[in-house]
Coordinates of C-alpha atoms in Angstrom, one line a residue:
Chain I
M1 CA 0.0 -0.1 -0.1
K2 CA 1.3 3.4 -1.1
I3 CA 0.4 5.9 1.4
A4 CA 0.9 9.6 1.8
V5 CA 0.5 11.4 5.0
C6 CA 0.4 15.3 5.1
I7 CA 1.7 16.9 7.7
K8 CA 1.9 20.5 9.0
Q9 CA 4.2 22.1 11.5
V10 CA 2.3 24.6 13.9
I11 CA 3.5 26.8 16.6
T12 CA 3.5 24.8 20.1
R13 CA 0.7 24.7 22.1
E14 CA 2.4 26.3 24.8
S15 CA 3.8 29.4 22.9
Q16 CA 3.1 32.6 24.0
I17 CA 1.3 34.0 21.1
R18 CA 1.9 37.6 20.0
V19 CA -0.1 39.4 16.9
N20 CA 2.0 40.9 14.7
E21 CA 2.0 45.0 13.8
Q22 CA -0.7 44.4 10.9
K23 CA -2.6 42.2 13.2
T24 CA -2.8 39.8 10.2
W25 CA -0.9 36.7 11.8
I26 CA 1.2 36.0 14.7
R27 CA 4.9 37.2 15.3
D28 CA 6.2 33.7 14.6
Q29 CA 10.2 34.8 14.3
D30 CA 10.6 33.8 18.0
A31 CA 7.9 31.1 18.2
T32 CA 8.8 27.2 18.7
F33 CA 7.0 24.8 16.3
E34 CA 5.9 21.2 16.6
L35 CA 4.1 18.4 14.6
N36 CA 0.3 19.4 14.4
E37 CA -1.0 16.8 16.9
P38 CA -4.0 15.4 14.5
D39 CA -1.3 14.7 12.2
A40 CA 0.8 12.8 14.2
Y41 CA -2.2 10.5 14.5
A42 CA -2.7 10.4 10.5
L43 CA 1.1 9.5 10.5
E44 CA 0.8 7.1 13.3
E45 CA -2.2 5.1 11.3
G46 CA -0.1 5.5 8.3
L47 CA 2.7 3.4 9.6
R48 CA 0.4 0.8 11.1
L49 CA -1.2 0.0 7.8
K50 CA 2.2 -0.1 6.2
E51 CA 3.0 -2.8 8.9
K52 CA 0.1 -4.8 8.2
H53 CA -0.2 -4.4 4.4
G54 CA 3.4 -3.4 3.4
G55 CA 4.3 -0.8 1.1
E56 CA 5.7 2.5 1.9
V57 CA 4.7 5.7 3.9
V58 CA 5.7 9.2 2.3
V59 CA 4.9 12.3 4.3
C60 CA 4.3 15.5 2.5
S61 CA 4.3 18.8 4.0
A62 CA 3.7 22.5 2.4
G63 CA 5.7 25.2 4.1
P64 CA 8.7 27.4 4.9
A65 CA 12.2 25.8 5.1
R66 CA 11.6 25.4 8.8
A67 CA 9.1 22.7 8.2
T68 CA 12.1 20.0 7.7
Q69 CA 11.9 19.9 11.5
V70 CA 8.7 18.1 11.5
I71 CA 9.5 16.1 8.3
R72 CA 12.5 14.9 10.1
E73 CA 10.5 14.0 13.2
A74 CA 7.9 12.0 10.9
L75 CA 10.8 10.3 9.1
A76 CA 12.7 9.4 12.4
R77 CA 9.3 7.7 13.6
G78 CA 9.2 5.4 10.6
A79 CA 8.1 7.0 7.4
D80 CA 10.2 6.2 4.4
R81 CA 10.5 9.2 2.6
A82 CA 9.4 12.9 2.3
I83 CA 8.0 15.5 0.1
H84 CA 8.6 19.0 1.1
V85 CA 6.6 22.0 -0.9
E86 CA 8.5 24.8 0.0
G87 CA 7.2 28.2 -0.1
E88 CA 5.7 30.9 2.3
L89 CA 2.4 29.2 2.8
G90 CA 2.6 29.1 6.5
S91 CA -0.3 31.6 6.7
G92 CA -2.1 30.7 3.3
D93 CA -5.6 29.3 3.3
A94 CA -6.7 26.0 2.8
F95 CA -7.1 26.4 -0.8
S96 CA -3.5 26.9 -1.6
M97 CA -2.3 24.4 1.0
A98 CA -4.4 21.8 -0.8
G99 CA -3.4 23.2 -4.4
A100 CA 0.2 22.9 -3.1
L101 CA -0.2 19.6 -1.9
A102 CA -2.0 18.2 -4.8
S103 CA 0.5 19.6 -7.4
A104 CA 3.4 17.6 -5.4
I105 CA 1.5 14.2 -5.0
K106 CA -0.6 14.0 -7.8
D107 CA 1.8 12.1 -10.3
E108 CA 2.7 9.5 -7.4
A109 CA -0.5 7.6 -7.7
F110 CA -0.9 6.8 -3.9
D111 CA -3.4 4.2 -2.7
L112 CA -4.4 6.2 0.2
V113 CA -3.9 9.9 1.5
L114 CA -4.0 10.7 5.2
T115 CA -4.3 14.0 6.9
G116 CA -5.0 15.2 10.4
L117 CA -8.7 16.4 11.3
Q118 CA -7.5 19.8 11.4
S119 CA -4.7 22.1 12.5
D120 CA -3.9 23.5 15.8
D121 CA -3.2 27.2 14.1
H122 CA -5.8 28.0 11.6
G123 CA -8.2 24.9 12.3
F124 CA -9.7 25.2 8.8
G125 CA -10.4 21.5 8.8
Q126 CA -10.5 21.9 5.1
V127 CA -7.3 21.0 3.5
G128 CA -7.8 17.1 3.5
V129 CA -11.2 17.2 2.1
V130 CA -10.2 19.9 -0.8
L131 CA -7.2 17.9 -1.7
A132 CA -9.5 14.8 -2.2
E133 CA -11.5 17.1 -4.7
N134 CA -8.3 18.2 -6.4
L135 CA -6.9 14.8 -6.7
G136 CA -10.6 13.4 -7.7
I137 CA -10.7 10.7 -4.9
P138 CA -13.4 9.8 -2.6
H139 CA -12.7 10.7 1.1
A140 CA -14.1 10.2 4.5
T141 CA -13.5 12.8 7.5
I142 CA -13.2 12.3 11.6
I143 CA -11.9 8.5 11.1
M144 CA -11.6 6.4 14.1
E145 CA -10.7 2.9 12.4
V146 CA -9.4 2.0 9.3
N147 CA -9.8 -1.4 7.5
A148 CA -8.3 -1.8 4.0
D149 CA -8.9 -5.2 2.1
G150 CA -7.8 -5.5 -1.4
G151 CA -9.1 -2.5 -3.6
S152 CA -11.6 -0.9 -0.9
L153 CA -11.7 0.7 2.6
R154 CA -14.1 0.0 5.3
V155 CA -13.7 2.9 7.8
K156 CA -15.3 4.1 11.0
R157 CA -16.4 7.8 11.1
E158 CA -17.3 9.4 14.0
L159 CA -20.8 11.5 14.3
E160 CA -21.8 13.8 16.8
G161 CA -23.0 13.0 20.4
G162 CA -21.6 9.6 20.5
W163 CA -23.0 8.1 17.2
F164 CA -20.5 6.3 14.8
Q165 CA -21.0 5.0 11.3
F166 CA -19.1 2.7 8.9
V167 CA -18.5 3.7 5.2
T168 CA -16.9 1.6 2.3
M169 CA -15.1 3.0 -0.6
P170 CA -12.9 2.3 -3.4
L171 CA -9.3 3.1 -3.4
P172 CA -7.4 5.4 -4.0
A173 CA -9.2 7.3 -1.4
L174 CA -8.2 10.4 1.1
L175 CA -9.0 10.1 4.8
T176 CA -8.7 12.9 7.8
I177 CA -8.0 11.1 11.0
Q178 CA -9.3 11.9 14.3
S179 CA -7.1 12.1 17.3
G180 CA -7.1 9.2 19.5
I181 CA -7.6 6.7 16.8
N182 CA -4.4 5.0 17.9
Q183 CA -1.6 5.4 20.6
L184 CA 1.4 7.4 19.1
R185 CA 4.9 6.1 18.9
Y186 CA 8.0 8.2 19.5
A187 CA 11.1 8.2 17.8
T188 CA 13.9 6.0 18.8
L189 CA 17.6 6.9 18.8
K190 CA 18.0 4.3 15.9
G191 CA 14.8 5.9 13.9
I192 CA 16.6 9.4 14.4
M193 CA 19.9 8.1 12.7
A194 CA 18.1 6.2 10.1
A195 CA 16.1 9.4 9.2
K196 CA 19.3 11.1 8.2
K197 CA 19.7 8.9 5.1
K198 CA 16.1 9.2 4.0
E199 CA 15.3 11.2 1.0
I200 CA 13.5 14.7 1.5
R201 CA 12.4 15.8 -2.1
T202 CA 11.9 19.4 -2.2
V203 CA 9.7 20.9 -4.9
P204 CA 8.7 24.6 -5.2
A205 CA 5.2 25.6 -4.8
P206 CA 3.3 26.1 -7.7
A207 CA 2.7 29.3 -9.2
G208 CA -0.8 31.0 -9.1
L209 CA -2.2 29.6 -5.8
A210 CA -4.6 32.6 -4.8
A211 CA -5.7 32.6 -1.2
R212 CA -9.4 32.6 -0.9
Q213 CA -9.8 34.3 2.4
R214 CA -7.3 36.8 4.4
I215 CA -7.2 37.7 7.9
V216 CA -8.2 41.3 8.4
D217 CA -7.9 41.7 12.1
L218 CA -6.6 39.3 14.9
Y219 CA -7.2 39.9 18.6
P220 CA -7.9 38.0 22.0
P221 CA -11.6 37.1 22.3
Q222 CA -13.5 39.3 24.6
K223 CA -14.8 37.9 27.6
V224 CA -18.5 36.6 27.7
K225 CA -18.6 36.4 31.5
K226 CA -17.2 38.6 34.2
T227 CA -14.7 36.4 35.8
E228 CA -13.9 37.0 39.4
M229 CA -10.1 36.1 39.6
I230 CA -8.8 34.9 42.8
G231 CA -5.2 35.1 43.7
G232 CA -3.0 34.3 47.0
S233 CA -1.2 31.3 48.0
A234 CA -3.0 27.8 47.0
A235 CA -4.3 27.5 50.3
D236 CA -5.9 30.9 50.5
A237 CA -7.4 30.7 46.9
A238 CA -8.9 27.5 47.5
R239 CA -10.6 28.9 50.7
Q240 CA -11.9 31.7 49.0
L241 CA -13.3 29.7 46.1
V242 CA -15.0 27.4 48.7
R243 CA -16.5 30.1 50.3
A244 CA -17.8 31.8 46.9
L245 CA -19.1 28.6 45.7
R246 CA -21.0 28.1 49.0
D247 CA -22.2 31.7 49.8
D248 CA -22.3 33.5 46.5
A249 CA -22.8 30.9 43.7
R250 CA -24.5 28.2 46.2
V251 CA -23.7 25.5 44.1
I252 CA -22.1 23.4 46.9
Chain M
M1 CA -30.7 35.4 -6.5
A2 CA -28.3 37.4 -5.1
G3 CA -29.5 37.0 -1.3
I4 CA -28.3 34.3 1.3
L5 CA -29.0 30.6 0.9
V6 CA -29.1 28.4 3.7
I7 CA -28.4 24.5 3.8
A8 CA -30.5 23.3 6.4
E9 CA -29.5 19.7 7.8
Q10 CA -31.9 16.8 8.6
T11 CA -31.3 13.2 9.7
G12 CA -34.1 11.0 9.3
G13 CA -36.3 13.9 8.5
T14 CA -35.8 15.7 11.8
L15 CA -34.2 18.9 11.6
N16 CA -31.3 20.0 13.8
R17 CA -30.9 22.8 16.0
A18 CA -27.9 24.0 14.2
S19 CA -30.1 24.5 11.0
W20 CA -32.2 27.1 13.2
E21 CA -28.8 28.8 14.3
A22 CA -27.6 29.3 10.9
I23 CA -31.0 30.8 9.6
V24 CA -30.6 33.2 12.7
A25 CA -27.1 34.0 11.2
A26 CA -28.4 34.7 7.8
Q27 CA -31.2 36.8 9.0
S28 CA -28.7 38.8 10.9
I29 CA -27.0 39.8 7.8
G30 CA -30.3 41.0 6.4
G31 CA -31.6 40.9 2.7
D32 CA -33.5 37.9 0.8
V33 CA -32.9 34.7 2.7
K34 CA -34.0 31.3 1.1
V35 CA -33.4 27.8 2.9
A36 CA -32.5 24.6 1.0
I37 CA -32.8 21.1 2.5
A38 CA -31.5 18.1 0.7
G39 CA -32.7 14.5 1.4
R40 CA -34.9 11.9 -0.2
E41 CA -38.3 13.0 1.2
V42 CA -37.7 16.2 3.1
G43 CA -41.1 17.7 2.3
A44 CA -42.1 17.6 6.2
A45 CA -38.7 19.2 7.1
A46 CA -39.4 22.0 4.5
A47 CA -42.8 22.7 5.8
E48 CA -41.3 23.0 9.2
L49 CA -38.6 25.4 8.1
A50 CA -41.2 27.7 6.3
A51 CA -42.2 28.9 9.7
A52 CA -38.9 31.2 9.5
E53 CA -39.3 34.5 7.9
V54 CA -37.5 33.4 4.8
A55 CA -38.5 34.4 1.3
E56 CA -38.5 30.4 0.3
V57 CA -37.7 27.0 1.2
I58 CA -36.6 24.4 -1.5
A59 CA -36.9 21.0 -0.9
L60 CA -33.9 19.1 -2.7
Q61 CA -34.8 15.6 -3.4
H62 CA -33.4 12.5 -5.1
A63 CA -33.6 8.7 -3.9
A64 CA -29.8 8.7 -3.9
L65 CA -29.8 11.4 -0.8
D66 CA -31.7 9.0 1.6
L67 CA -28.4 8.4 3.4
Y68 CA -26.0 11.4 3.5
T69 CA -22.8 10.9 1.5
P70 CA -20.4 13.8 0.7
D71 CA -20.4 12.6 -3.3
G72 CA -24.1 12.8 -3.4
Y73 CA -24.6 16.0 -1.4
V74 CA -22.1 17.7 -3.4
Q75 CA -23.6 16.9 -6.6
A76 CA -26.9 17.8 -5.7
L77 CA -25.9 21.1 -3.9
A78 CA -23.2 22.4 -6.4
A79 CA -25.7 22.0 -9.4
F80 CA -28.6 24.0 -7.3
I81 CA -26.0 26.6 -6.2
R82 CA -24.7 27.2 -9.8
D83 CA -28.6 27.7 -11.1
A84 CA -29.8 29.7 -8.0
E85 CA -26.7 31.9 -7.9
P86 CA -27.0 33.3 -4.3
G87 CA -24.4 36.0 -2.9
L88 CA -23.9 33.9 0.0
V89 CA -24.0 30.2 1.1
V90 CA -24.5 29.7 4.9
L91 CA -24.3 26.2 6.6
P92 CA -24.4 24.8 10.3
H93 CA -20.8 23.8 11.2
T94 CA -21.9 20.2 12.0
Y95 CA -19.8 17.1 11.5
Q96 CA -21.8 16.6 8.2
T97 CA -21.3 20.1 7.0
R98 CA -17.6 19.7 7.9
D99 CA -17.2 16.7 6.0
F100 CA -19.0 18.1 2.4
A101 CA -18.6 22.0 2.6
P102 CA -14.8 22.0 1.7
K103 CA -15.4 19.5 -1.2
L104 CA -18.4 21.7 -2.3
A105 CA -16.5 24.9 -2.3
A106 CA -13.7 23.3 -4.1
R107 CA -15.9 22.0 -6.8
L108 CA -17.4 25.5 -7.0
E109 CA -13.8 27.0 -7.0
R110 CA -15.3 29.6 -4.1
A111 CA -13.9 30.8 -0.8
L112 CA -15.1 28.8 2.3
I113 CA -15.0 30.3 5.9
T114 CA -15.3 27.8 8.7
D115 CA -16.6 28.0 12.2
C116 CA -17.8 31.6 12.2
T117 CA -18.8 33.0 15.6
A118 CA -19.7 36.3 14.4
I119 CA -20.2 38.4 11.5
K120 CA -19.4 42.0 11.2
A121 CA -19.6 45.0 8.6
H122 CA -15.9 45.6 7.0
G123 CA -16.0 48.2 4.3
D124 CA -18.7 47.6 1.8
G125 CA -18.7 44.0 2.6
R126 CA -18.6 41.9 5.6
A127 CA -16.1 39.9 8.0
F128 CA -16.3 37.0 9.5
T129 CA -15.1 35.9 12.8
R130 CA -13.5 32.7 13.8
P131 CA -11.2 31.3 16.7
V132 CA -7.6 30.6 15.6
F133 CA -5.0 28.8 17.6
Q134 CA -7.4 26.8 19.6
G135 CA -9.5 29.7 20.5
K136 CA -6.5 31.8 21.9
L137 CA -7.3 34.5 19.4
N138 CA -10.4 35.5 17.1
A139 CA -9.7 36.1 13.4
D140 CA -11.6 38.6 11.3
V141 CA -11.7 37.0 7.9
V142 CA -12.8 38.4 4.5
A143 CA -13.2 36.0 1.5
D144 CA -11.9 36.9 -1.9
G145 CA -13.0 35.8 -5.5
P146 CA -16.2 35.5 -7.0
T147 CA -19.4 35.0 -5.1
P148 CA -21.1 32.9 -3.8
H149 CA -18.6 32.7 -0.6
L150 CA -19.7 29.7 1.7
V151 CA -19.5 30.2 5.7
T152 CA -20.3 27.5 8.4
I153 CA -21.8 28.9 11.7
Q154 CA -20.3 27.5 14.7
I155 CA -23.0 25.8 17.1
G156 CA -24.4 28.0 19.5
A157 CA -22.9 31.3 18.3
F158 CA -26.2 32.4 17.1
R159 CA -29.2 31.9 19.3
V160 CA -32.4 30.1 18.2
D161 CA -34.6 32.4 20.2
A162 CA -33.7 35.3 18.2
L163 CA -35.3 33.5 15.1
K164 CA -37.6 35.8 13.1
K165 CA -40.7 33.9 12.4
S166 CA -43.4 35.2 9.8
G167 CA -47.1 35.2 10.2
R168 CA -47.3 33.9 6.6
R169 CA -45.5 30.8 6.0
A170 CA -42.9 30.8 3.5
A171 CA -43.3 29.2 -0.1
V172 CA -41.9 25.7 -0.6
R173 CA -40.7 24.4 -3.5
T174 CA -39.8 20.9 -4.8
V175 CA -36.6 20.3 -6.7
D176 CA -35.4 17.0 -8.3
A177 CA -31.8 17.0 -7.2
A178 CA -29.4 16.5 -10.1
V179 CA -27.5 13.4 -8.6
D180 CA -25.9 10.6 -10.6
A181 CA -26.1 7.7 -8.1
S182 CA -23.4 5.7 -10.0
A183 CA -21.0 8.6 -9.2
I184 CA -21.3 8.2 -5.5
R185 CA -18.2 6.2 -4.2
Q186 CA -18.9 6.1 -0.4
K187 CA -21.3 3.3 0.5
P188 CA -22.7 4.5 4.1
E189 CA -24.2 1.9 6.6
A190 CA -26.4 3.0 9.2
P191 CA -25.1 5.1 12.4
F192 CA -24.8 3.2 15.5
K193 CA -23.6 4.2 19.1
E194 CA -21.1 2.0 20.7
A195 CA -21.7 -0.1 24.1
R196 CA -24.4 1.9 26.3
Q197 CA -22.8 4.5 28.2
A198 CA -22.5 3.7 31.9
V199 CA -21.8 7.7 32.7
D200 CA -24.7 9.8 31.9
L201 CA -22.6 13.2 32.5
S202 CA -25.6 15.3 31.3
Q203 CA -27.4 14.3 34.5
A204 CA -24.7 15.1 36.8
E205 CA -25.2 18.3 39.0
R206 CA -21.4 18.9 39.6
I207 CA -18.3 17.7 37.4
V208 CA -14.8 18.0 37.8
S209 CA -13.4 18.3 34.4
V210 CA -9.6 17.6 33.5
G211 CA -7.3 18.8 30.7
R212 CA -3.8 18.4 29.5
G213 CA -2.6 20.2 32.4
I214 CA -2.8 17.0 34.3
K215 CA 0.2 15.8 32.4
G216 CA -0.3 11.9 33.2
P217 CA -2.5 9.4 34.6
E218 CA -0.7 9.5 37.8
G219 CA -2.6 12.6 38.5
L220 CA -5.9 11.4 38.4
P221 CA -6.3 10.2 41.8
L222 CA -5.9 13.9 42.9
V223 CA -8.7 14.9 40.6
Q224 CA -10.7 12.0 41.9
A225 CA -10.4 13.0 45.7
L226 CA -11.7 16.5 44.8
A227 CA -14.7 15.0 43.0
D228 CA -15.4 12.8 46.1
A229 CA -15.2 15.8 48.3
L230 CA -17.7 17.8 45.9
G231 CA -20.1 14.7 45.0
A232 CA -19.1 15.2 41.6
E233 CA -18.5 13.1 38.5
V234 CA -15.0 13.1 36.8
A235 CA -14.7 14.4 33.2
A236 CA -12.4 15.0 30.9
S237 CA -11.3 17.1 27.5
R238 CA -10.5 15.1 24.3
P239 CA -6.9 14.6 24.9
I240 CA -7.1 13.0 28.2
C241 CA -9.6 10.2 26.6
D242 CA -7.2 10.1 23.4
A243 CA -4.4 8.9 25.5
G244 CA -6.7 6.5 27.3
W245 CA -6.2 8.0 30.5
L246 CA -10.0 8.3 31.2
P247 CA -12.8 6.3 29.0
M248 CA -14.2 7.9 25.9
E249 CA -17.6 8.2 27.8
R250 CA -16.3 10.8 30.2
Q251 CA -15.3 13.1 27.4
V252 CA -17.2 16.6 27.3
G253 CA -17.2 18.4 24.0
S254 CA -18.6 18.4 20.6
S255 CA -17.5 14.8 19.8
G256 CA -18.3 13.9 23.5
Q257 CA -21.1 14.7 25.8
T258 CA -23.2 18.2 26.2
V259 CA -23.3 19.0 29.9
A260 CA -25.1 21.6 31.9
P261 CA -24.5 21.2 35.6
K262 CA -24.7 23.5 38.4
L263 CA -20.9 23.6 39.0
Y264 CA -18.1 22.7 36.3
L265 CA -14.6 22.8 37.5
A266 CA -12.2 23.0 34.8
L267 CA -8.7 21.9 35.8
G268 CA -5.8 22.6 33.2
I269 CA -8.3 22.7 30.6
S270 CA -7.1 25.5 27.9
G271 CA -10.9 25.6 26.6
A272 CA -10.5 24.8 22.9
I273 CA -13.9 25.6 21.1
Q274 CA -14.9 22.1 20.8
H275 CA -14.8 21.8 24.4
L276 CA -16.7 24.9 25.2
V277 CA -19.3 23.8 22.9
G278 CA -19.8 20.8 25.4
M279 CA -19.9 22.8 29.1
K280 CA -20.9 26.7 28.4
G281 CA -24.3 25.8 29.6
S282 CA -22.9 25.2 33.0
K283 CA -24.4 27.5 35.9
T284 CA -21.3 28.1 37.4
I285 CA -17.9 27.5 35.7
V286 CA -14.5 27.6 37.6
A287 CA -11.6 27.5 35.8
I288 CA -7.9 26.5 37.4
N289 CA -5.1 27.0 34.7
K290 CA -1.4 27.9 34.6
D291 CA -1.8 30.0 31.6
P292 CA -3.6 33.4 32.3
D293 CA -4.5 33.8 28.5
A294 CA -6.2 30.2 28.3
P295 CA -9.7 30.7 26.6
I296 CA -11.5 29.0 29.4
F297 CA -11.2 31.9 31.4
E298 CA -13.5 33.6 29.0
V299 CA -16.5 31.6 29.9
A300 CA -15.4 31.3 33.8
D301 CA -17.3 32.8 36.6
Y302 CA -14.4 32.4 39.0
G303 CA -10.7 31.7 37.9
I304 CA -7.5 30.7 39.6
V305 CA -4.3 31.2 37.7
A306 CA -2.3 28.5 39.1
D307 CA -0.9 24.7 38.7
L308 CA -3.7 22.6 39.5
F309 CA -1.1 20.4 41.3
D310 CA -1.1 23.1 43.9
V311 CA -4.5 24.0 44.0
V312 CA -6.5 21.0 43.7
P313 CA -5.4 19.1 47.0
A314 CA -5.8 22.8 49.0
L315 CA -9.3 22.8 47.6
T316 CA -10.0 19.0 48.6
T317 CA -8.7 20.1 52.0
A318 CA -10.7 23.3 52.3
L319 CA -13.8 21.4 51.2
K320 CA -13.4 19.0 54.4
E321 CA -12.9 21.9 56.7

């Protein structure tokens, strides 16, 4: 099974986020980055499918030069090789990201393309589905189980409120993977050493990828409630909170 | 039609609440609003939608739309939208919409802005507010390129009680959807629930909920002790259940249970939109988090900026005093 896993480099969850002067994105010069967590689950699922059915796992990422950091990490976890679409697509919209990825993988004839459900930064939740349309292959989203059998897939989709559904479709296909589908593995020292010898093919982002949306203002959300902030030592704060919950809110 | 087209959603003929919220969002923009609903036989749902103050309701019907598939819905809706030429298409941000709307927008070669929580004027047009960075920031976004632009409206962002209703019922038109059933590649099976849920968090009066701040499963007894002292159920945000530290049935959020207890204690939970959707109806919300910028503080009645490992034992002790 020839599997592509699309991964994105995002700012770490613990990062202090600072808005840039134009208020169109964040100041990411001094930020630290990591592999988008839902994509880590997609990678893990790709590796498991390869272990079961053979073939190869190719990681694909569209982004600036620094994205090689997460590509190396994916190679260290067990991906066979990588394609890096290089360009300033980091703040691009889903259509330019999907267009960049499609141009890089369309000639490779993958049996299966996996992406995370959404990214931790933009959170569009669109790239995978648009990519499937660009590649002309069927898709299913929010996947919690993948069963491959010959030329078809039977997958378990998560629906709302605790409901699930099985869907069958022919290969090639694209799936967006829900976090929690499996338990993540981490790179071993051996894997890290082996990754250094693996191929990363760099291709330029295609010309003419026009974004279809742009941010005109970026700001912290307004509070919807008047929050009473409680300070002091842990013991003091705990006593104040218990008193407030008993006497003011009357919920305990 | 230069106005707004709302795509309502039904399952087995029953409309979901999010469809009404999407209509409210469209009405808030003003102008001509029409509503389309797709399915096999959706006359009854269309008649129900006609109570809203809208110009028209369109029942988009085809036998191949009986069970939802992205291929079927995109064919039907793309053809209808090309024909109707609305200026804007508004959809509820449900799991179903998330599955097909990006494909629909790509098929139509139009912009799609997802999970909008507010709509505001921007120059001659409008900007759509959506959360980014896990809810830590809001972005006002403008769509570019030819219309219709597509937007999805986050659940709970617009209130159903603000729905404008009409004394006269709107006209309902039935349209045969353009679907080539042989081009539908997904074969869906009937939806099902996993083994009966042993924990019904929706009935709990008090909930102590834990997030990434707990670091590992070894911190859970601390949380359980606090829950015991409060007479509360233990719940969690998605990553805790993903990691297998607590069972999935204890997950609160858009993919888990929706809760509305008297007291909701959020420990080390940042408050991404998917979690807030599931718990913001709680009467009193307490947030304890190291990060003063965590979005959970936006909905909290009481907040403590601290490490949960310091505050939780102190809280358990204070409750016993």
